[in-house]
CSV table of C-alpha atoms in Angstrom, one decimal:
chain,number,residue,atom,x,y,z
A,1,UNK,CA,77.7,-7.0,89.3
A,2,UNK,CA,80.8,-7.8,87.3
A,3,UNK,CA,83.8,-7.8,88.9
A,4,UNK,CA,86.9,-6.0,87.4
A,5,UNK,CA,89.1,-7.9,84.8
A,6,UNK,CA,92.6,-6.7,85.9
A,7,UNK,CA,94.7,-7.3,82.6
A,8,UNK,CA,94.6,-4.3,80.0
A,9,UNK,CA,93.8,-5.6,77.0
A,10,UNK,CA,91.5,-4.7,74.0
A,11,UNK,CA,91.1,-6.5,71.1
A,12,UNK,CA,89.1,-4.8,68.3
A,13,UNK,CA,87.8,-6.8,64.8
A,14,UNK,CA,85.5,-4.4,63.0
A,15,UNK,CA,84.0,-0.7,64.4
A,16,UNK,CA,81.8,0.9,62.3
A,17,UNK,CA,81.1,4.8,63.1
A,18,UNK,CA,78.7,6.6,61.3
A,19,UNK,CA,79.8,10.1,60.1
A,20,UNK,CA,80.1,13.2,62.7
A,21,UNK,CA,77.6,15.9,61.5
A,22,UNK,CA,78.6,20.1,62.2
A,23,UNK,CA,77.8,20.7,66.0
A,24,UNK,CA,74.1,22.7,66.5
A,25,UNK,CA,74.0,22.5,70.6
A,26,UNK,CA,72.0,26.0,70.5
A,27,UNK,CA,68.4,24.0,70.5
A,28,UNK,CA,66.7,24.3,73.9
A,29,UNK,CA,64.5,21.9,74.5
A,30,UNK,CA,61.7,20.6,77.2
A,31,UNK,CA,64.1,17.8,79.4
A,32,UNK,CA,63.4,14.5,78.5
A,33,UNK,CA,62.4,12.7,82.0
A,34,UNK,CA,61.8,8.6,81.9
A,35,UNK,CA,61.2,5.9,84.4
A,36,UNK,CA,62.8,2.8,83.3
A,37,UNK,CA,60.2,0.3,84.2
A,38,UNK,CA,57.4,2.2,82.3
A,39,UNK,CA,60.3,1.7,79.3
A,40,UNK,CA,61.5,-1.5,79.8
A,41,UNK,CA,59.3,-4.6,80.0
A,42,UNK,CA,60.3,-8.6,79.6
A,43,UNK,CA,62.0,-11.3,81.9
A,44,UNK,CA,65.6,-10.4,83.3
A,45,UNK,CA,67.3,-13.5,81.5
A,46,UNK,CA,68.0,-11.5,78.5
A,47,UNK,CA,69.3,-8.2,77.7
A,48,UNK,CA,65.9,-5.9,77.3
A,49,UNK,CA,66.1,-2.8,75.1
A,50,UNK,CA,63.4,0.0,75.1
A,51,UNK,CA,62.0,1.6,72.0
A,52,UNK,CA,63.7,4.6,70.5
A,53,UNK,CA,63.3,8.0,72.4
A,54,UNK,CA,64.0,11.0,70.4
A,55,UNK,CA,65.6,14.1,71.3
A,56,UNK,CA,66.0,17.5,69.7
A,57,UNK,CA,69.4,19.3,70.4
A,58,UNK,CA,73.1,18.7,72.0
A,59,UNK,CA,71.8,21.0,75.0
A,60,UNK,CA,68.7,18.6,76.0
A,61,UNK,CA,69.1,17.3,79.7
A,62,UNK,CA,68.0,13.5,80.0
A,63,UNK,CA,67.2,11.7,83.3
A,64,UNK,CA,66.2,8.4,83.5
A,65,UNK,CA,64.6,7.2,87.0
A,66,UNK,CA,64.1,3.3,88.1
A,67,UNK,CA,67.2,2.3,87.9
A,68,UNK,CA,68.7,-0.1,90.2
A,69,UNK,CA,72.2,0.6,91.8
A,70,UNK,CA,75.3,-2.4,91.0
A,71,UNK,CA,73.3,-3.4,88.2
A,72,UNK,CA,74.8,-2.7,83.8
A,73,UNK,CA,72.8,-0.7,82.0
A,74,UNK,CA,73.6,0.2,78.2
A,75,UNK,CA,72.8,3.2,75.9
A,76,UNK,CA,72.2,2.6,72.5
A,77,UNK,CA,72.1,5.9,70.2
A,78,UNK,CA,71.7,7.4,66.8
A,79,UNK,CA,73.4,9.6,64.7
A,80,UNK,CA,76.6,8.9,67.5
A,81,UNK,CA,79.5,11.5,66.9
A,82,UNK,CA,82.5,9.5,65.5
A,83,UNK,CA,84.8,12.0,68.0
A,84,UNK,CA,82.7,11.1,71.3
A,85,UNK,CA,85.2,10.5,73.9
A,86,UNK,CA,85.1,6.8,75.5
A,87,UNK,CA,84.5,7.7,78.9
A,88,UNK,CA,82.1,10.7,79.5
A,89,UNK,CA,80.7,11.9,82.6
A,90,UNK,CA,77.4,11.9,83.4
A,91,UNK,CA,75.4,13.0,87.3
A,92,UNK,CA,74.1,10.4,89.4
A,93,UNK,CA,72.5,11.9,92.5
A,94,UNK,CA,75.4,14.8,93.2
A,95,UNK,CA,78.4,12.3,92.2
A,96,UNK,CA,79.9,12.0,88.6
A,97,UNK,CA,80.0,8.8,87.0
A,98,UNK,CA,81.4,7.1,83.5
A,99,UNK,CA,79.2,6.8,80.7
A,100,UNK,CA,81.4,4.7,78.6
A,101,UNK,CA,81.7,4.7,75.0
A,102,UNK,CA,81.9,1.0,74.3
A,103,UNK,CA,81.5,0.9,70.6
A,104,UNK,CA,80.4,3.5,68.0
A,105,UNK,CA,77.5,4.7,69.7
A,106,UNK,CA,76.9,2.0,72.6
A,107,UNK,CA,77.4,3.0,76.2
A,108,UNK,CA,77.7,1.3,79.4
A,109,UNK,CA,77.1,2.3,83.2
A,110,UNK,CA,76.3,1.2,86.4
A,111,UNK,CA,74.8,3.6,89.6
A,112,UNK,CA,77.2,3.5,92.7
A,113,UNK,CA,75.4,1.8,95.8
A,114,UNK,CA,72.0,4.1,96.7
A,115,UNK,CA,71.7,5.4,93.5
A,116,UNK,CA,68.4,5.2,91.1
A,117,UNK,CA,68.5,8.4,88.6
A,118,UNK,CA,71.2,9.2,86.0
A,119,UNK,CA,71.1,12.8,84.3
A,120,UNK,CA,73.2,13.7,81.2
A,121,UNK,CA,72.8,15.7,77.9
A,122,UNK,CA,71.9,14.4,74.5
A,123,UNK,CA,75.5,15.3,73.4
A,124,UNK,CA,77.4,13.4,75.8
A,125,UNK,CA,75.7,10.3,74.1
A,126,UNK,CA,76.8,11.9,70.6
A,127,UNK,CA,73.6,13.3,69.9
A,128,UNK,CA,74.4,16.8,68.6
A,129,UNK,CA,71.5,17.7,66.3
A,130,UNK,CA,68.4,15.5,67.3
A,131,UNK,CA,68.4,11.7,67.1
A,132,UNK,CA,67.3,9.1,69.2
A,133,UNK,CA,68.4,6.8,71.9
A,134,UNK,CA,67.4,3.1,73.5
A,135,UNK,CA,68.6,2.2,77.2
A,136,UNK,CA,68.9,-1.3,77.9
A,137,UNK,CA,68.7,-3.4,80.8
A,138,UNK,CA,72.2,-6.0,80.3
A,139,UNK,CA,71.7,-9.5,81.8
A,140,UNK,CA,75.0,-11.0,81.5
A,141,UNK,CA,76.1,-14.5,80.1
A,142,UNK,CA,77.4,-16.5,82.3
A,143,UNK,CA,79.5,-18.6,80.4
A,144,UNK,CA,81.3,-21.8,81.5
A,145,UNK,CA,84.0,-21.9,78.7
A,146,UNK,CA,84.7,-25.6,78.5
A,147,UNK,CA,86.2,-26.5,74.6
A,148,UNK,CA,87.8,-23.9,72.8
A,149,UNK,CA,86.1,-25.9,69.7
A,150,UNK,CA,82.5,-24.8,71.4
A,151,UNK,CA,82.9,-21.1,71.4
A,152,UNK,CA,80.4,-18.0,71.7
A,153,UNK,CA,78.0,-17.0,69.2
A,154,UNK,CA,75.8,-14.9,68.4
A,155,UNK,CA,74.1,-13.5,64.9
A,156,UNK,CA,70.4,-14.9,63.0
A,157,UNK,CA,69.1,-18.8,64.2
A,158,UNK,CA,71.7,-18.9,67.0
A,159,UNK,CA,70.4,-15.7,69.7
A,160,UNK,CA,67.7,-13.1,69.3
A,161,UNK,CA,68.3,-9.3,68.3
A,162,UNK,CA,68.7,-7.1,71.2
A,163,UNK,CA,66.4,-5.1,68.9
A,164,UNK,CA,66.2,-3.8,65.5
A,165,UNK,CA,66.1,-0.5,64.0
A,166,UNK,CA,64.5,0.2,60.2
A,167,UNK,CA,65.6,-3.7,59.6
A,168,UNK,CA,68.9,-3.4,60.4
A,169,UNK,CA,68.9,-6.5,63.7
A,170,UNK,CA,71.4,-5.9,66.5
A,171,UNK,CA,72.6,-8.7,68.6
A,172,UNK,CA,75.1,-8.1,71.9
A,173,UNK,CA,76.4,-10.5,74.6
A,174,UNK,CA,78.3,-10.1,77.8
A,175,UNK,CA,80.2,-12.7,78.6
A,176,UNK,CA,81.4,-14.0,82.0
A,177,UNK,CA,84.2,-16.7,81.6
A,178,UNK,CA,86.2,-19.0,84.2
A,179,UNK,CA,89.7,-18.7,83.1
A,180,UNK,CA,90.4,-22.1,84.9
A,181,UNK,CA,87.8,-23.4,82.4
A,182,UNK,CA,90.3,-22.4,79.4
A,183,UNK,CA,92.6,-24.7,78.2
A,184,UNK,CA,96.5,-23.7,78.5
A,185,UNK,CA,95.3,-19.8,79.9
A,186,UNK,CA,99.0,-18.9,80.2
A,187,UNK,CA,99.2,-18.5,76.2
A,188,UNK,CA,95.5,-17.9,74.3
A,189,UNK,CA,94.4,-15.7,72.1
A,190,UNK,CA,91.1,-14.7,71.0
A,191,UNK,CA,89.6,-15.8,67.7
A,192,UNK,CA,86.7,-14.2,66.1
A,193,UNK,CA,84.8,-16.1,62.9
A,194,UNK,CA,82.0,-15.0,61.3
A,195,UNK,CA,80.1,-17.3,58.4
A,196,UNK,CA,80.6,-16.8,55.4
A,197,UNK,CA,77.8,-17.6,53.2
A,198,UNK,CA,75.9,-15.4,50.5
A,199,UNK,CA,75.9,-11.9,50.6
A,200,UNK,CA,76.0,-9.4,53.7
A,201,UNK,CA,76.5,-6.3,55.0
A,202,UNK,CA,77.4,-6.9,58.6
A,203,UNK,CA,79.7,-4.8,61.4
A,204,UNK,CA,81.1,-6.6,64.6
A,205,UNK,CA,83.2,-6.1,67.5
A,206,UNK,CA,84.4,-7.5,70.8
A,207,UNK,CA,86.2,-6.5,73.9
A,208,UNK,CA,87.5,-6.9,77.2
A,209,UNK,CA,85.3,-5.0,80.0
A,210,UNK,CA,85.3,-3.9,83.3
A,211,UNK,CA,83.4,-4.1,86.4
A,212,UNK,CA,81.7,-1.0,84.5
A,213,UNK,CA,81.4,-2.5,81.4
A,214,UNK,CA,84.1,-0.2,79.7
A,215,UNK,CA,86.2,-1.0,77.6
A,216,UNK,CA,89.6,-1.9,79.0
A,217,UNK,CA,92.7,-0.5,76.7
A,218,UNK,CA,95.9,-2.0,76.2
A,219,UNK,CA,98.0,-4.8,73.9
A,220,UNK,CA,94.8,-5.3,70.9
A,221,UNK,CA,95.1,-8.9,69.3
A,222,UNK,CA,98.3,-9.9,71.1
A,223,UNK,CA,99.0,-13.4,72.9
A,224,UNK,CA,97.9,-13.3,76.3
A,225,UNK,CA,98.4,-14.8,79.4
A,226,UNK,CA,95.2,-15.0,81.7
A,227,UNK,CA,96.8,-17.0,84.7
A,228,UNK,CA,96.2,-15.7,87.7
A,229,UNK,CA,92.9,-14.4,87.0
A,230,UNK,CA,89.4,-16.2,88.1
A,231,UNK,CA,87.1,-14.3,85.4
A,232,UNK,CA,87.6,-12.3,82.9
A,233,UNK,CA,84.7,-10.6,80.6
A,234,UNK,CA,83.8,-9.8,77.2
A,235,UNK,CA,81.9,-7.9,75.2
A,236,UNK,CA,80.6,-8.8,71.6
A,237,UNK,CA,78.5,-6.8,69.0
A,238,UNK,CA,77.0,-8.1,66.0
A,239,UNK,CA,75.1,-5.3,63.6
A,240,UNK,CA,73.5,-7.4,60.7
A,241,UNK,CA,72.3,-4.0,57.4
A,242,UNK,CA,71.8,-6.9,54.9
A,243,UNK,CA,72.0,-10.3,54.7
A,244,UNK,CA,70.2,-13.0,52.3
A,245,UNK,CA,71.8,-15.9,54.8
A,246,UNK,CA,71.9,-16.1,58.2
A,247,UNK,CA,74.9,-14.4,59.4
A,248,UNK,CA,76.6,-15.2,63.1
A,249,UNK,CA,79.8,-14.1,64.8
A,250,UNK,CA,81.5,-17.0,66.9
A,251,UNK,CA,85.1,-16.2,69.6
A,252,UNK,CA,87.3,-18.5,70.4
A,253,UNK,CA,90.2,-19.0,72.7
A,254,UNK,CA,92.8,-20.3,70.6
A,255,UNK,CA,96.1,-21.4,71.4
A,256,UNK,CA,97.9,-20.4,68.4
A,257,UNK,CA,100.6,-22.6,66.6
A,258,UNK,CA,103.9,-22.1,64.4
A,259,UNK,CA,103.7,-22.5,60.6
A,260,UNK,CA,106.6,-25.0,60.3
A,261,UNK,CA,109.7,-23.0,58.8
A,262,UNK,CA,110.4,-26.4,56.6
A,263,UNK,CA,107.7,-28.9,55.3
A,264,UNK,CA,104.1,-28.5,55.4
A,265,UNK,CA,101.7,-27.5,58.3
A,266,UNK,CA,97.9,-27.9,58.1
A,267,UNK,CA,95.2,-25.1,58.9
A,268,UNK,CA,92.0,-25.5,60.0
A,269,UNK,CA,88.8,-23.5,61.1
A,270,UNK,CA,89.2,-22.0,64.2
A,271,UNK,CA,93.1,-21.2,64.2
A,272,UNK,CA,95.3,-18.7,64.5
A,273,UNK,CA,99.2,-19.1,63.0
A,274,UNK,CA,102.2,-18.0,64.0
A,275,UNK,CA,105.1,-17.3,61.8
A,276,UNK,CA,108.5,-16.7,63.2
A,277,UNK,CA,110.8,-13.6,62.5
A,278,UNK,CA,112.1,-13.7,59.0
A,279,UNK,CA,114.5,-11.3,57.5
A,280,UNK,CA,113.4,-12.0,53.5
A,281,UNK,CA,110.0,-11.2,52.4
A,282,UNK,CA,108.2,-15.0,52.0
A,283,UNK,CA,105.2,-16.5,50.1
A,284,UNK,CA,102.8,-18.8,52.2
A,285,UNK,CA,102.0,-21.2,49.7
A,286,UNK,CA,98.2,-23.0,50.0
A,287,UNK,CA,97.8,-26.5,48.7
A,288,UNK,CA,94.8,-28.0,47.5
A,289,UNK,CA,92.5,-25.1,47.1
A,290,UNK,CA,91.5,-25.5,43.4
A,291,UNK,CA,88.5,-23.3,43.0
A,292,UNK,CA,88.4,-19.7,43.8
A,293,UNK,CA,90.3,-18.3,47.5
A,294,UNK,CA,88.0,-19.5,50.0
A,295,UNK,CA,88.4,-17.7,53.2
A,296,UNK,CA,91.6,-16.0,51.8
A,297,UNK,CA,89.3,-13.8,50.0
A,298,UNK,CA,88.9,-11.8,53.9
A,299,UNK,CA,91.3,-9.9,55.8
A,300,UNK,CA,93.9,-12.5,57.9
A,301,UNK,CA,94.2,-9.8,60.4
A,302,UNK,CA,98.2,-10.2,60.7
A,303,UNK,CA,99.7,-8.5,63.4
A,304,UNK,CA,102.9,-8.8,66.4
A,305,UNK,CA,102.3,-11.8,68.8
A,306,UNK,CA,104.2,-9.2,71.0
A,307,UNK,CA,102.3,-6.3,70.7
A,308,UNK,CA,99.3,-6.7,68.6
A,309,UNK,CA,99.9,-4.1,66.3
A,310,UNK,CA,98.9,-4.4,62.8
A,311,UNK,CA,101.4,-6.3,60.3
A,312,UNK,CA,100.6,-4.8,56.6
A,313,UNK,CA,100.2,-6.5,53.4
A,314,UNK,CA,99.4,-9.7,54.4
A,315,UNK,CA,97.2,-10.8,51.4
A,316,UNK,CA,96.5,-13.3,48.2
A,317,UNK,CA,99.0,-12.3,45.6
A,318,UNK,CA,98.3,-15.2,43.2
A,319,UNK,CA,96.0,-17.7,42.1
A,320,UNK,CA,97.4,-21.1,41.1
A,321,UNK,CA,95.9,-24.3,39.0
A,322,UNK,CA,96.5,-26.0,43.1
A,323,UNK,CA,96.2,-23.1,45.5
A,324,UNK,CA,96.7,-19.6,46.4
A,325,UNK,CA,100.2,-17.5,47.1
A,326,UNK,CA,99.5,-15.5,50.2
A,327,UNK,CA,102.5,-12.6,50.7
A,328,UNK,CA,104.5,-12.4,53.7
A,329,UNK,CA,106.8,-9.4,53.8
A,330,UNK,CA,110.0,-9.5,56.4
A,331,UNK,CA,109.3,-8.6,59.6
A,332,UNK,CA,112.4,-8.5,62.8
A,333,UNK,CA,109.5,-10.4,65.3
A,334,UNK,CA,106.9,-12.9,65.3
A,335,UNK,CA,103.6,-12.4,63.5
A,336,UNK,CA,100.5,-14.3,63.8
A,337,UNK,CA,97.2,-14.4,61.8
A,338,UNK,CA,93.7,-15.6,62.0
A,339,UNK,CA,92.0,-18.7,59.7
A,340,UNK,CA,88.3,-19.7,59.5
A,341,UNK,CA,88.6,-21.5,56.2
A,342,UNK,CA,88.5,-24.9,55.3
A,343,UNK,CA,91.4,-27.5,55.8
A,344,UNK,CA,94.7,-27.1,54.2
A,345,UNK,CA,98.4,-27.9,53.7
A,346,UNK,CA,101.0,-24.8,53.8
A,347,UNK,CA,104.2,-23.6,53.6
A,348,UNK,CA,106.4,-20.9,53.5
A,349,UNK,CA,109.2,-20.4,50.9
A,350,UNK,CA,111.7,-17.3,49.5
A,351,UNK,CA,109.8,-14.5,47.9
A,352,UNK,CA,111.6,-14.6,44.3
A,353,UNK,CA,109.9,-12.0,42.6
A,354,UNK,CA,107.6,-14.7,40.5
A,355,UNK,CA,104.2,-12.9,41.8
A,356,UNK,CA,104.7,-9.1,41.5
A,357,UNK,CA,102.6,-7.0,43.1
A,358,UNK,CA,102.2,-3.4,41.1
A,359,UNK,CA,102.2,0.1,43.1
A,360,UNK,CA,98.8,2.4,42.8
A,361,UNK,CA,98.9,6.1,43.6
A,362,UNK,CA,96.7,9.0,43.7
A,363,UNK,CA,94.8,9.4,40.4
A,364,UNK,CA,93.8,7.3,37.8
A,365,UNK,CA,95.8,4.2,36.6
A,366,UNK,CA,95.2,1.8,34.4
A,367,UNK,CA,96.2,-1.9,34.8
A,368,UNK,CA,96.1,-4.6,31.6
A,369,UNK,CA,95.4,-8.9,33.2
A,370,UNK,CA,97.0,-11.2,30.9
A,371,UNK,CA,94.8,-14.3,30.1
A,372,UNK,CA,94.5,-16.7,32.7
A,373,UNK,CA,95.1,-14.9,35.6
A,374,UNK,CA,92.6,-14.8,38.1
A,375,UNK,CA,94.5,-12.3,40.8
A,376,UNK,CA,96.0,-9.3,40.1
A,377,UNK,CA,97.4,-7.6,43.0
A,378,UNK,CA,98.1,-3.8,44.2
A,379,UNK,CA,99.6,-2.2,46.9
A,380,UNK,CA,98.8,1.9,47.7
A,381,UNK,CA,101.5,4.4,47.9
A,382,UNK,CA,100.8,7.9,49.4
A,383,UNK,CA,96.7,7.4,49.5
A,384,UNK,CA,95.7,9.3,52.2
A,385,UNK,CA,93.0,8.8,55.1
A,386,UNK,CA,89.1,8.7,54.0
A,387,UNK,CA,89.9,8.8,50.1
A,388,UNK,CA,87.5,7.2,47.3
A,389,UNK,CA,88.2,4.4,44.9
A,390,UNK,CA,86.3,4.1,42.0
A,391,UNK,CA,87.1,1.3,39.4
A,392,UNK,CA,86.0,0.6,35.7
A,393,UNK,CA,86.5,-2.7,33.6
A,394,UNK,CA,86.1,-4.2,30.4
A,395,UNK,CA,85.1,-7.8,32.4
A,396,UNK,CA,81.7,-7.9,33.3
A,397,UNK,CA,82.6,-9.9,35.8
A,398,UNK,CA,85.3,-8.3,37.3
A,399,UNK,CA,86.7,-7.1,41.0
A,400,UNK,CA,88.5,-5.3,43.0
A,401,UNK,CA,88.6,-6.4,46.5
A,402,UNK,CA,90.2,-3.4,49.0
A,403,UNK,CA,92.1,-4.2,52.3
A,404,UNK,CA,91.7,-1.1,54.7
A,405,UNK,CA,92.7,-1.1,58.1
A,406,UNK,CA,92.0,2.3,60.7
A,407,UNK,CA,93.1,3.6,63.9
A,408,UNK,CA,91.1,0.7,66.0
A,409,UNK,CA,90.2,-2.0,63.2
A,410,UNK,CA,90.1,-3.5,59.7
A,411,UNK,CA,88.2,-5.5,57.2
A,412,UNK,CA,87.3,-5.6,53.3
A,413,UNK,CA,84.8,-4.6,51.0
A,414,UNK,CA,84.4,-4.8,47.1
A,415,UNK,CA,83.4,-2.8,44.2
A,416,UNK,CA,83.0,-3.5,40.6
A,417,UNK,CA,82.8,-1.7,37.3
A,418,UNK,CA,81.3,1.8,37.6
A,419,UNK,CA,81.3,1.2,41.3
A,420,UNK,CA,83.2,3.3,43.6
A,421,UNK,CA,83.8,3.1,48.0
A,422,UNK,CA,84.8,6.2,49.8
A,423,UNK,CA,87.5,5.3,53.4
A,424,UNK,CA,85.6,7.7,55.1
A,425,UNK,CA,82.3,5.2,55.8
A,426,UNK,CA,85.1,3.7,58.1
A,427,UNK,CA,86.6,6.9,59.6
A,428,UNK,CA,90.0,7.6,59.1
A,429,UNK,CA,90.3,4.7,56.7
A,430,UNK,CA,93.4,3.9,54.1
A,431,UNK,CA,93.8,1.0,51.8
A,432,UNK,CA,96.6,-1.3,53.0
A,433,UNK,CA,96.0,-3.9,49.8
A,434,UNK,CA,93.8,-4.5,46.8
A,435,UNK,CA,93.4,-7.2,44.3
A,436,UNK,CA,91.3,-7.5,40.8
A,437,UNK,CA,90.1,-10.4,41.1
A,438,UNK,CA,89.0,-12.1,37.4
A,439,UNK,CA,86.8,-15.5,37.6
A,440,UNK,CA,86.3,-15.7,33.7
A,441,UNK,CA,90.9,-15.5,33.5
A,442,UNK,CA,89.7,-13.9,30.4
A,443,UNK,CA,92.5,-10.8,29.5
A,444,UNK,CA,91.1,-7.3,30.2
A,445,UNK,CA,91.6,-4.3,31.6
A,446,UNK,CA,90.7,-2.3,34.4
A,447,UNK,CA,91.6,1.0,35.9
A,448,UNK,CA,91.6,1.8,39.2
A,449,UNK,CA,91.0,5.6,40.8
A,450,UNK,CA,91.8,7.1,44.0
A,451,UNK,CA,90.4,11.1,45.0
């Protein structure tokens, strides 16, 4: 069984929900009844995953039989409602136990001592008007963390699918770790990378668990200190829709470092940065990146070394002939963000107004690039939650690269001409950032629309 990490802390990358559907629990329906042995079948060094089993309504009673007491089991299910609570309770014998909602439509739980059968409704699993589930039988990674360099992965040609559903492959881990095993454990953080190459359409996540497997809340994507605790766990999802090159998703613990406040400081792949308290808006200035932004081009996920609360508008402002200008607004405490980019020189200097960055609002605006620029960055005012943003340009080849962040993540995604993205795919989505970007430097135009 796992034992409990005692620390509170969650630390959330990228959540994808798919939309909630209008409730319909009036169905009644035959109970569904299952043995898991007849379900699931393979050796118990790997995480085992049945084949879909549909249900019919919200009101349809599910028991599943075979199961061993102490032991994690998950629940995988379709159509999940993005308003499903993360703990729910289910009946185990004539107790009531958690059915955790881990991620956007995974659960975990484990039987008490004695236990074998679990009963609970198709709704409780967010399946309100039909679907289909999976329950999986978890065999958890015990993981010896020796070299923060080494780190966990998972995604195509490093682990196999948990299984896959209409082509889309998902991979999941559980991860047991010595904390005496992690070097400096007083002052880590956790570092999530995920390759870069071609062209995907990918979701993934990680977390701290409990004996239970549920989630553990608390400070998201702040330093920690793990000294004084044995173990600790983790859980990390990997959901792979497209992908013309093998996609993975690596963690590391990191111990971050200071961007120097004078002279240069180099970056490398995996590393997380911390910049002090500043009371002027700065520019982080990258050297020697002469084609393109490299890993600039993804979110940085900035946020409080305190707290781990989000930090906005952290993003490329400029291209150079030599590098990129990354902006850095003011902020009263320390900030810290994530790199898994190549190696460069940096360094911080007074914003002085030679980048602006233009304001977007509701409706339709139109921008004009001067020649030779190959960034031309926005910032949103008054966009609300879940809007759409179309865009249209006279450059073929032509941009616009949106920043969003929501209530328990964040990430990027692109559009271009006669394209448009609506928030809502990421529920209660706004754009933090956006930035034409214009690899020909030809001049154009382009015009950007928010509904």
């Amino acid at each position: 069984m796992l034992k409990p990490f005692l620390k509170a802390t969650t630390v959330i990358i990228a959540l994808s929900f798919i939309s909630c559907t209008p409730q319909d629990n009036s169905i009644q329906a035959d109970p569904i009844s299952i043995n898991v042995n007849d379900e699931i079948t393979g050796t118990s060094t790997v995480t085992n995953v049945s084949d879909p089993i549909a249900v019919e309504g919200g009101n349809q009673e599910i028991s599943i039989k075979g199961l061993e007491s102490g032991k994690l089991y998950t629940i995988y299910s379709s159509k999940a409602s993005a308003g499903s609570q993360s703990a729910l309770s289910a009946v185990s014998g004539k107790s009531r136990i958690s059915l955790n909602n881990i991620s956007g439509g995974t659960y975990t739980f484990i039987l008490p001592e004695g236990q074998s059968e679990i009963t609970f409704t198709a709704v409780e699993i967010g399946l309100q008007n039909g679907g289909e589930f999976r329950i999986g039988d978890v065999a958890t990674d015990e993981t010896e963390f020796q070299d923060g360099a080494k780190g966990m992965v998972i995604g195509q040609g490093k682990t196999t699918p948990i299984f896959t559903d209409n082509g889309v492959e998902h991979y999941e881990t559980f991860y047991s770790i010595d904390v005496d095993s992690i070097p400096d454990p007083s002052r880590v953080v956790i570092n999530e990378t995920t390759s870069h190459s071609g062209n995907a359409k990918t979701s993934h996540y990680f977390s701290f668990v409990d004996e239970n497997g549920k989630r553990i809340e608390g400070k998201e994507n702040a330093i920690l200190n793990l000294s004084g605790y044995e173990t600790i766990y983790l859980y990390q999802s990997l959901i792979i829709d497209y992908s013309d090159k093998p996609q993975t998703s690596t963690l590391y613990f990191i111990t971050p470092e200071n961007i120097k406040t004078e002279g240069t400081t180099e970056i490398s792949s995996p590393g997380t940065y911390i910049i002090e308290a500043s009371n002027i808006d700065q520019y982080m200035i990258v050297e020697g990146l002469s084609n393109g932004l490299g890993a600039f081009i993804y979110d940085l996920n900035a946020r409080y070394t305190d707290t781990g609360e989000r930090f906005y508008a952290v993003f490329p402002i400029a291209k150079t002939k030599t590098g990129v200008v990354i902006n850095i607004p003011k902020h009263d405490r320390d900030i810290m963000f994530d790199y898994d980019g190549e190696t460069y020189s940096v360094y911080l200097t007074p914003a002085d107004g030679s980048y602006p960055i233009e304001i977007v609002k509701m409706g339709e605006t139109k921008f004009t690039v001067n020649e030779g620029t190959y960034l031309f960055p926005l910032l949103p005012s008054g966009i609300p939650v879940n809007s759409t943003i179309s865009l249209k340009t006279d450059n073929k080849d032509g941009q616009l690269i949106i920043g969003y962040h929501q209530p328990s993540g964040h990430g990027t995604t692109s559009i271009k001409n006669g394209e448009e993205y609506y928030l809502g795919e990421k529920r209660n989505s706004v754009p933090e950032y956006l930035f034409f970007r214009n690899p020909s430097k030809e001049e154009c135009t382009f015009t950007v629309t928010f509904r």
